[in-house]
Short mmCIF file of C-alpha atoms and ligand atoms in Angstrom, two decimals:
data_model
loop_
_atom_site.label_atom_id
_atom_site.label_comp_id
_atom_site.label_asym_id
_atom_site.label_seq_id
_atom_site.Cartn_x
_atom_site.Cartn_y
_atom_site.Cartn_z
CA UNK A 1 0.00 0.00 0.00
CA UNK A 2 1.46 3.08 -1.05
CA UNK A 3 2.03 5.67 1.64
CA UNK A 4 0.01 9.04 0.65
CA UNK A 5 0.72 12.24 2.75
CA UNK A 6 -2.56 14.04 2.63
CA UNK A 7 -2.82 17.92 2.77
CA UNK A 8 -6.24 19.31 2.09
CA UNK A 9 -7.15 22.72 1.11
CA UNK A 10 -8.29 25.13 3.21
CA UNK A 11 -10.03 27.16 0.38
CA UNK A 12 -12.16 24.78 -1.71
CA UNK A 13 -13.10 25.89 -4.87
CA UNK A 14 -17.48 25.57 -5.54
CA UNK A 15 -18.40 23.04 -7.10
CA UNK A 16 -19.73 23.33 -11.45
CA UNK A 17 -23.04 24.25 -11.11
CA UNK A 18 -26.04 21.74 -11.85
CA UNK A 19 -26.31 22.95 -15.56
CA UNK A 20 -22.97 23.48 -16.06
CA UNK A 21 -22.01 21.88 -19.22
CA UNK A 22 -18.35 20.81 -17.88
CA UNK A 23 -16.70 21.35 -20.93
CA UNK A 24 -14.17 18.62 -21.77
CA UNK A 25 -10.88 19.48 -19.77
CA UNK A 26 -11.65 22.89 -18.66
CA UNK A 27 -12.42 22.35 -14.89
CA UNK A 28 -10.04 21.28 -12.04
CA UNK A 29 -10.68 19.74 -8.74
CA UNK A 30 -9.52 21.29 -5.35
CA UNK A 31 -6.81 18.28 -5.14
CA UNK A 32 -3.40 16.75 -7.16
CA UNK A 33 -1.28 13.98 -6.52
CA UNK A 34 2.72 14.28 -6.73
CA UNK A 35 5.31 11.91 -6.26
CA UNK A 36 8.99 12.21 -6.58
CA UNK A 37 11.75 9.87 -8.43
CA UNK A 38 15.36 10.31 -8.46
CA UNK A 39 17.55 7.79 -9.44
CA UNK A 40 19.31 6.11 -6.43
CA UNK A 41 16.39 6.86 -4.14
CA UNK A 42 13.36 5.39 -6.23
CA UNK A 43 9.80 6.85 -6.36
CA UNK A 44 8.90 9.02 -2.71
CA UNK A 45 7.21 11.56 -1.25
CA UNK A 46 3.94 10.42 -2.65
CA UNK A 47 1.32 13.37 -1.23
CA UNK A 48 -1.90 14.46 -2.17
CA UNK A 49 -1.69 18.28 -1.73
CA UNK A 50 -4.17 21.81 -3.05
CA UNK A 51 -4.11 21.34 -6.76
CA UNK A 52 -1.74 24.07 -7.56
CA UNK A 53 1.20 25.56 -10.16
CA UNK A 54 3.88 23.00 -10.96
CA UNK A 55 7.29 24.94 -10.15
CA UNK A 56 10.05 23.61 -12.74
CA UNK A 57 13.20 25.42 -13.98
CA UNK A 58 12.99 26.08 -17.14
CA UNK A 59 15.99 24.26 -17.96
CA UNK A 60 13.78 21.18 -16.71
CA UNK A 61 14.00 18.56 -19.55
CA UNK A 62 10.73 17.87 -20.53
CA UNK A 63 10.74 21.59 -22.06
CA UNK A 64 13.21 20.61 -24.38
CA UNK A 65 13.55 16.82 -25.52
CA UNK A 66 9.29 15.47 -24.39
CA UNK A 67 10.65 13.05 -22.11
CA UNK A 68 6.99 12.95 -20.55
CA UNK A 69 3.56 10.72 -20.64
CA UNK A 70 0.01 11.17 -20.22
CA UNK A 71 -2.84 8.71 -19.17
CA UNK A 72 -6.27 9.16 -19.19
CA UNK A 73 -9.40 7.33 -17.09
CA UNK A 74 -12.26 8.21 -15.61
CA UNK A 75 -14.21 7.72 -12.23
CA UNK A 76 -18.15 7.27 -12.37
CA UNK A 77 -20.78 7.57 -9.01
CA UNK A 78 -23.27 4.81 -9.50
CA UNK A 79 -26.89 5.39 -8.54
CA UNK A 80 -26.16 3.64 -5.30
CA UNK A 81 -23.44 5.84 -4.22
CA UNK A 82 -20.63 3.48 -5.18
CA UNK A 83 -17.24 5.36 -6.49
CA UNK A 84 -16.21 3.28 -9.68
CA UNK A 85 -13.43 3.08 -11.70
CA UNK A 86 -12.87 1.13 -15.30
CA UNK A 87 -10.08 -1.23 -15.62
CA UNK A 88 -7.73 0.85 -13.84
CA UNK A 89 -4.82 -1.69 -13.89
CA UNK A 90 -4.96 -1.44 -17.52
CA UNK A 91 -3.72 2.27 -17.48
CA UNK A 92 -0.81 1.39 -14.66
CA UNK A 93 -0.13 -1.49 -17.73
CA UNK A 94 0.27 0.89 -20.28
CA UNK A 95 2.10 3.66 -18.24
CA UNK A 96 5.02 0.93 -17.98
CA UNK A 97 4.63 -0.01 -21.37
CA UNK A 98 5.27 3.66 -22.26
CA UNK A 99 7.54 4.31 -19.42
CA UNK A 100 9.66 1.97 -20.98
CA UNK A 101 9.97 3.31 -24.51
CA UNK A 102 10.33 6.50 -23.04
CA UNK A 103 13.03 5.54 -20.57
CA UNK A 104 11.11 6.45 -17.69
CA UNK A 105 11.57 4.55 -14.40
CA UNK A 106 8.36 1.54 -13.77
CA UNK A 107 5.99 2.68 -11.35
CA UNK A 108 4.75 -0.08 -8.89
CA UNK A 109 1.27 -1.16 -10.99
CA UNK A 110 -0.25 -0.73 -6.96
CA UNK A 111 0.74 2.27 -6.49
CA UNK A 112 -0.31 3.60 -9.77
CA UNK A 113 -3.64 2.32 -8.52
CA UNK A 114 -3.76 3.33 -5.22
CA UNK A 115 -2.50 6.85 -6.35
CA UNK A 116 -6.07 6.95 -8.46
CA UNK A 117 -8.19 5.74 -5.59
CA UNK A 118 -6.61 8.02 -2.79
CA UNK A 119 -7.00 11.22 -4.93
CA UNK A 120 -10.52 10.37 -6.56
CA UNK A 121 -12.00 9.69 -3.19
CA UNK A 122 -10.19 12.88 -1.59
CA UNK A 123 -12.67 14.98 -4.39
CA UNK A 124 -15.06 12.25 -4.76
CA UNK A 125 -17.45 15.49 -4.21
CA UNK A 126 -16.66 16.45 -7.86
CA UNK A 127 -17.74 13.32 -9.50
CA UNK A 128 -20.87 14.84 -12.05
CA UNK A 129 -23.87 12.67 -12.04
CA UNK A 130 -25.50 13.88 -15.31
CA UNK A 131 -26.02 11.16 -17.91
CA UNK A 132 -23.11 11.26 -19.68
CA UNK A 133 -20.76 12.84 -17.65
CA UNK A 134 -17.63 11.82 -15.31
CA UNK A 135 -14.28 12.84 -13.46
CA UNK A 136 -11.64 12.63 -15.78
CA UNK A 137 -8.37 11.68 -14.74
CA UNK A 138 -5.21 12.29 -15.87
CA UNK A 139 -2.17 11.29 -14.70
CA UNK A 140 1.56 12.08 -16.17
CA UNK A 141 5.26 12.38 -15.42
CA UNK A 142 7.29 14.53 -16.60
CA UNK A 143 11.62 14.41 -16.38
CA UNK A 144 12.52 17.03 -14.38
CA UNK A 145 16.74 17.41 -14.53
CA UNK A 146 17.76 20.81 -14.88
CA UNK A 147 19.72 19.98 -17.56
CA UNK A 148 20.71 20.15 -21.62
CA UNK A 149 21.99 17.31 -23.20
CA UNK A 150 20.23 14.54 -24.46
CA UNK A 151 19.91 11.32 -22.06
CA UNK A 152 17.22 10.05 -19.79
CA UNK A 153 16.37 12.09 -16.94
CA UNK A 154 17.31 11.57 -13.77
CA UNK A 155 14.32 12.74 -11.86
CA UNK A 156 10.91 12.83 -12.54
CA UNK A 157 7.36 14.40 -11.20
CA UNK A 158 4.51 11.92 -11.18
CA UNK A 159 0.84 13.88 -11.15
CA UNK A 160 -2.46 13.21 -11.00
CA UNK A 161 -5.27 15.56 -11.72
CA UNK A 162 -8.38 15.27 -11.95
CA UNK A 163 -11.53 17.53 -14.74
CA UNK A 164 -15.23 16.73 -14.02
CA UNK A 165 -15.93 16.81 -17.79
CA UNK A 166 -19.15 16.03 -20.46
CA UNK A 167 -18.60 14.42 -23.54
CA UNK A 168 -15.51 14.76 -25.51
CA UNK A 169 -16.97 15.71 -28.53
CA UNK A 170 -19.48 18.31 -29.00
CA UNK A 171 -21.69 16.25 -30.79
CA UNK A 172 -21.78 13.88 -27.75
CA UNK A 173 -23.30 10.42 -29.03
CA UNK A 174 -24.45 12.12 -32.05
CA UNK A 175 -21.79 10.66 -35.24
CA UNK A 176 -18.56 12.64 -36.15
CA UNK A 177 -17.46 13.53 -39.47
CA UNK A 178 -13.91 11.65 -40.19
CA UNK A 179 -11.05 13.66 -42.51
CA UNK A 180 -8.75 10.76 -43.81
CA UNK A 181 -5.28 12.26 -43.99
CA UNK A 182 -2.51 11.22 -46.55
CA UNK A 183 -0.40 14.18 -46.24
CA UNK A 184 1.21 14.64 -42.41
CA UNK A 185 1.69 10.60 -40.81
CA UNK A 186 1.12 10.68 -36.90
CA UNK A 187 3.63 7.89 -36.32
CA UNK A 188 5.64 4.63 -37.84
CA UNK A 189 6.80 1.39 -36.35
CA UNK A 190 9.73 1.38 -34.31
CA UNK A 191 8.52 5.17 -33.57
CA UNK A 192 7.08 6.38 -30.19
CA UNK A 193 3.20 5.53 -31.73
CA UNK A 194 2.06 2.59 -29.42
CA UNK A 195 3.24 5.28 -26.58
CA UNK A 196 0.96 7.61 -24.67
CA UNK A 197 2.99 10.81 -24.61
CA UNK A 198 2.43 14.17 -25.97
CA UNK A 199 4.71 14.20 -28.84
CA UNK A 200 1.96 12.13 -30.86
CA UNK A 201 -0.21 14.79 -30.22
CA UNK A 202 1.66 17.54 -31.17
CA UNK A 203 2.31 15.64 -34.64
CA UNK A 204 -1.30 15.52 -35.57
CA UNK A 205 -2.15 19.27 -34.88
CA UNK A 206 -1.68 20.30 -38.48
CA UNK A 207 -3.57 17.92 -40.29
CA UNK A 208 -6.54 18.33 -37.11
CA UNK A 209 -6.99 22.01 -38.10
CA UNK A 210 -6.89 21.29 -41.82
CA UNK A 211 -10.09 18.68 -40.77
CA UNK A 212 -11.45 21.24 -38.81
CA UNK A 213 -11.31 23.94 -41.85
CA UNK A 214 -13.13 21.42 -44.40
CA UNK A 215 -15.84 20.77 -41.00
CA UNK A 216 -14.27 17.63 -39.77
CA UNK A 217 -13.75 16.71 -36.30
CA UNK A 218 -11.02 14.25 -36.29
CA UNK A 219 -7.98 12.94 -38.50
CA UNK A 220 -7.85 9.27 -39.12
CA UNK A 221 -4.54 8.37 -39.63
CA UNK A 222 -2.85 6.38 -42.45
CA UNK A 223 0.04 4.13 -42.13
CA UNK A 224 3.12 6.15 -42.59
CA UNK A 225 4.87 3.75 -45.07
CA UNK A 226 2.32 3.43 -47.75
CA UNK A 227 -0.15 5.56 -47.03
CA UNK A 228 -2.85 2.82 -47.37
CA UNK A 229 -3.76 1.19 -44.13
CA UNK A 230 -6.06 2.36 -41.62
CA UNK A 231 -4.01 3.61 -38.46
CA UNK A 232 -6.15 4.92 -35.85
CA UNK A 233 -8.30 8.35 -35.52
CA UNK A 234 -6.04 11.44 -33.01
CA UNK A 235 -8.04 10.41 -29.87
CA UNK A 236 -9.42 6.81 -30.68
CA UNK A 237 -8.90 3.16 -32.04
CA UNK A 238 -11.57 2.84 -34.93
CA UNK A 239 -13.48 0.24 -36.00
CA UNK A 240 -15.47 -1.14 -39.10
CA UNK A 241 -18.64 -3.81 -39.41
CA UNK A 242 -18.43 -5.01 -43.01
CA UNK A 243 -20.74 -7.45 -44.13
CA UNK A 244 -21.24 -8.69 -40.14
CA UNK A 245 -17.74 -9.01 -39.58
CA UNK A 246 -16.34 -6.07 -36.95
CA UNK A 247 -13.54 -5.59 -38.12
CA UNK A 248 -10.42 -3.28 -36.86
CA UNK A 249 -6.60 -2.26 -37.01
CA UNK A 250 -4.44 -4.53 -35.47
CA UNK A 251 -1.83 -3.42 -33.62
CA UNK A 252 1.28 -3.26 -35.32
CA UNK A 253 3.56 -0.86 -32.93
CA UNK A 254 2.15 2.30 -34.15
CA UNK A 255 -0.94 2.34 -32.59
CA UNK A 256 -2.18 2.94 -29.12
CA UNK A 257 -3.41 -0.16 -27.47
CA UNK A 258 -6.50 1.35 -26.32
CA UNK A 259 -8.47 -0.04 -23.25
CA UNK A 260 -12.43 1.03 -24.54
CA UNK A 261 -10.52 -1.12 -27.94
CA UNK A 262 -9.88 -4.03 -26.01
CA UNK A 263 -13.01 -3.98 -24.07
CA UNK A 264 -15.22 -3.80 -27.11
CA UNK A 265 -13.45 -6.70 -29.12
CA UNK A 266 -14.16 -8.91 -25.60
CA UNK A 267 -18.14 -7.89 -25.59
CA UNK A 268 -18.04 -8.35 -29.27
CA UNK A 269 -16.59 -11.85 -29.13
CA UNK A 270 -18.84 -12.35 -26.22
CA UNK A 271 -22.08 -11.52 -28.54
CA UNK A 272 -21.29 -14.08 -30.63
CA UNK A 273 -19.59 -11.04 -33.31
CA UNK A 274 -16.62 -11.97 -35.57
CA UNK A 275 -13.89 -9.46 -35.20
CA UNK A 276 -10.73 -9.57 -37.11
CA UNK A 277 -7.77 -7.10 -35.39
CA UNK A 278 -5.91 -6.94 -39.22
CA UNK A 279 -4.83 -4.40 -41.78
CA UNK A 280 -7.18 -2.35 -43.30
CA UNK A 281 -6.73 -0.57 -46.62
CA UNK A 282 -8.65 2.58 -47.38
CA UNK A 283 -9.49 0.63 -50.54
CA UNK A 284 -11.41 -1.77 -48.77
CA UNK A 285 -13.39 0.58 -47.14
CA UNK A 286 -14.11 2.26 -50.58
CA UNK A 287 -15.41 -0.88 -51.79
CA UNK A 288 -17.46 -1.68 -49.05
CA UNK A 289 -19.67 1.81 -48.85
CA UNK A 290 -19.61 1.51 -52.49
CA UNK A 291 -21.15 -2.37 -52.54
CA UNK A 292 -23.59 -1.23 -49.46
CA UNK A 293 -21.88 -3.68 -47.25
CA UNK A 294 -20.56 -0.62 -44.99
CA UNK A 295 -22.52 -1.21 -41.63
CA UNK A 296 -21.25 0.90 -39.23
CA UNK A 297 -18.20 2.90 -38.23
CA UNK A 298 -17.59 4.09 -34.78
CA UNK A 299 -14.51 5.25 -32.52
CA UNK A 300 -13.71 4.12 -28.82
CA UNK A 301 -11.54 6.26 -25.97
CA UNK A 302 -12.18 6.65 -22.76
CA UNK A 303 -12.76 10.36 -23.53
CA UNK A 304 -15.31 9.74 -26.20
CA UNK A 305 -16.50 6.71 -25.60
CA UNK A 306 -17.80 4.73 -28.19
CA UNK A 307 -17.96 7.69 -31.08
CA UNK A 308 -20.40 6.90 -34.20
CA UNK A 309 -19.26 7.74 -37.71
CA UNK A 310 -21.17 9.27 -40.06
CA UNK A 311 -19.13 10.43 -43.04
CA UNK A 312 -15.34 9.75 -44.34
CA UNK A 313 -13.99 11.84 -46.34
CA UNK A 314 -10.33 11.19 -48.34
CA UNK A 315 -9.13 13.22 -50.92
CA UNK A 316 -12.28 13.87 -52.77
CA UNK A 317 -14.58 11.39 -51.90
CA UNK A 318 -16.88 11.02 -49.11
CA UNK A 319 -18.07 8.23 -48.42
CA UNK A 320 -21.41 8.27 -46.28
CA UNK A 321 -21.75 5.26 -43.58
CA UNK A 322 -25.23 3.85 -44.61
CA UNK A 323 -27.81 6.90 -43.41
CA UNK A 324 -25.50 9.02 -41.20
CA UNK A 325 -27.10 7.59 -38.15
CA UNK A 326 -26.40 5.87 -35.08
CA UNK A 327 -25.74 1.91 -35.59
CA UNK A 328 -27.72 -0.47 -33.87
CA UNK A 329 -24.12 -1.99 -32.87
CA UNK A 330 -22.82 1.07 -31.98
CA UNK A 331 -25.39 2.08 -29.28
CA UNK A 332 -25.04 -1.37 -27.50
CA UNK A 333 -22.36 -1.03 -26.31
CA UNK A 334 -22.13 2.45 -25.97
CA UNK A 335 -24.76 1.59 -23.50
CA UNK A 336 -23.01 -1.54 -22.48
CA UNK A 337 -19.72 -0.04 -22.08
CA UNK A 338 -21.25 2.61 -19.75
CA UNK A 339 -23.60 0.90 -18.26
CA UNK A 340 -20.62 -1.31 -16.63
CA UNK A 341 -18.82 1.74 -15.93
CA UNK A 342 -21.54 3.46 -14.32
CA UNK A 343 -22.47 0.30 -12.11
CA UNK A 344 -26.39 0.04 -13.65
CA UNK A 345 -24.75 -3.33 -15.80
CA UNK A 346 -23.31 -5.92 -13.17
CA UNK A 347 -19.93 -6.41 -14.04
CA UNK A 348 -19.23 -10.09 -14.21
CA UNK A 349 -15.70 -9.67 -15.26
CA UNK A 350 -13.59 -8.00 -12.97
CA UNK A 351 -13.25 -5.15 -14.72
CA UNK A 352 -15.11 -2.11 -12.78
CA UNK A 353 -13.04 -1.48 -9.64
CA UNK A 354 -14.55 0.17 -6.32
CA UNK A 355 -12.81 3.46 -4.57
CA UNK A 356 -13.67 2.56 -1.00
N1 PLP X 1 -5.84 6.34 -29.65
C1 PLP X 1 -5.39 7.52 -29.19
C2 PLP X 1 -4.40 8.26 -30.03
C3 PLP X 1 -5.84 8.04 -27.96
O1 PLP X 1 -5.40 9.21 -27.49
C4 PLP X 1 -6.78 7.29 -27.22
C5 PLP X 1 -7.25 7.79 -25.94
O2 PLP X 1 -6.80 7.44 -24.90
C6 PLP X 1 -7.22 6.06 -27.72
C7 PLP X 1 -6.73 5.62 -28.94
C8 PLP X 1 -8.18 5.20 -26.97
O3 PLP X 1 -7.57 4.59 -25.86
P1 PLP X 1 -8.40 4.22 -24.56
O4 PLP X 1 -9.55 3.42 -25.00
O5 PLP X 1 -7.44 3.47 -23.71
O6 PLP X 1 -8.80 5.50 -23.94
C1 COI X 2 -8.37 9.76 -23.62
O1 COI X 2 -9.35 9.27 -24.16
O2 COI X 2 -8.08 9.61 -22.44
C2 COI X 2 -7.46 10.59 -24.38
O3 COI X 2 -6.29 10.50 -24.19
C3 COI X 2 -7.95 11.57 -25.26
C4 COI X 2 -7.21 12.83 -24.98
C5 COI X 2 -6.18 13.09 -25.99
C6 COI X 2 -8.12 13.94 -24.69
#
């Protein structure tokens, strides 16, 4: 059990109001978590303290070289009270994962955990309860060396905060309008792709406000080799049902390995679905609106959801998912997927964790 110093603030903050529309990541909660790492010493001083400025110098590496990584979860109040969280050990997974790549030190997968729970029950008060609204949470580190040559810092700021946010995309469950890009690539193999951390965000910028210009909402990315296969969309793992079959990228090292992905191909297996995790070329998807065998397209991140697709556009074609509505797949299990997270769906497989 990880040993959390615990200094509340004397000055809360009020609380969004009722009708507040919590716009996504634009609120704060009165609370952070911090921990420390230097090498030699290990990860200490974990504390939960007023959510507050983050002091560096700014010779502090992760100005200069990115040597930092993100997360992102979210905590949901059940009818009955209960504080629930959604495959948490998944994230502490995939912050070693991208630790790794990143050559950042491992963080106990525990105390990643226990880290979540300590600070989501300290402002449990800030969990929304509107239909489709939650506490985001977002944890990172960041290298913190005063220093300018390239190498792996040697110590490091773990934080946790925590944004009582609606959905992700304005059009909430309503479907998004998908720019294919073949100009800028977000990532290659052997790249930093598969890892969480800000420089694959910065790298899709351009080509999101060229989407946003033609009235797109999101890129969906293209290999960065051939320019052919489907990679993933800036803020979600996509998917395709083609004649029946769901069908999606597999992950090839460029991708993120997203937890919403992985949870859908289980339910979808469980339903008795196909799914194929394979390449997909953007001429097979050109072939399948064009034959009528296009079903449905949708998105899934924890931020969005499950995301329905209405339109693709690449180059100068659009192609039109079957009426522009939402798929009869699509809205089970958007209302499977939070229905387990918001407790109404008993979870039968260990994947909707309690903050007691
Ligand atoms: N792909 C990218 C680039 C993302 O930022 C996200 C969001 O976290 C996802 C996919 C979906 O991952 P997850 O379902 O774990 O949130
Ligand atoms: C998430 O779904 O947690 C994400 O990382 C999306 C984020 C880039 C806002």
């Amino acid at each position: 059990m990880l040993n959390i110093r615990i200094e509340k603030t004397t000055n809360p903050k009020p609380l969004p109001a009722a009708d507040d529309p919590l716009k996504f990541g634009t609120i704060f909660t009165d609370h952070m978590f911090i921990m420390n790492y230097e090498t030699g010493k290990g990860w200490h001083d974990a504390r939960i303290v007023p959510y507050q400025p983050v002091v560096l110098e700014p010779s502090a590496m992760v100005f200069h070289y990115g040597q930092e990584m993100f997360e992102g979860l979210k905590a949901y109040k059940a009818a009955d009270g209960r504080v629930l969280l959604f495959r948490p050990d998944m994230n502490a997974k995939r912050t070693n994962n991208t630790n790794k790549r990143l050559c950042i030190p491992q963080i106990p997968e525990e105390d990643f955990v226990d880290a979540v729970k300590a600070l989501v029950k300290v402002d449990a008060a800030w969990i929304p309860t509107k239909p489709d609204t939650s506490l985001y949470i977002r944890p990172f580190i960041i290298a913190t060396d005063p220093f300018l040559g390239v190498r792996p810092s040697d110590t490091y700021q773990f934080i946790i905060i925590l944004s009582p946010v609606g959905p992700y995309y304005p059009e909430g469950l309503d479907p998004v309008k998908i720019w294919i890009e073949d100009d800028y690539v977000r990532a290659i193999r052997g790249g930093i792709g598969e890892a969480k951390t800000g420089g694959n965000y910065v790298a899709s910028m351009a080509a999101q406000l060229k989407a946003h210009e033609e009235g797109y909402s999101q890129v969906l990315w293209l290999d960065g080799v051939e320019r052919k296969y489907i990679e993933e969309v800036g803020a979600m793992n996509i998917f395709f049902k083609i004649n029946g079959t769901v069908i999606t990228p597999m992950l090839n090292g460029s991708i993120l390995p997203g937890i919403t992905r992985n949870s859908v191909i289980a339910l979808c297996k469980e339903w008795g679905i196909p799914v194929e995790e394979r390449r997909v070329s953007v001429d097979e998807l050109y072939e399948a609106a064009k034959n009528g065998t296009m079903e449905e397209v949708f998105g899934t991140g924890t931020a969005a959801v499950i995301s329905p697709v209405s339109h693709l556009r690449f180059q100068d074609h659009v192609l039109q998912v079957q009426d522009g509505g939402i798929g009869e797949l699509s809205q089970k299990l958007y209302d499977t997927v939070s229905g387990l997270q918001r407790g109404q769906i008993e979870d039968t497989r260990g994947w909707v964790v309690e903050v007691k």
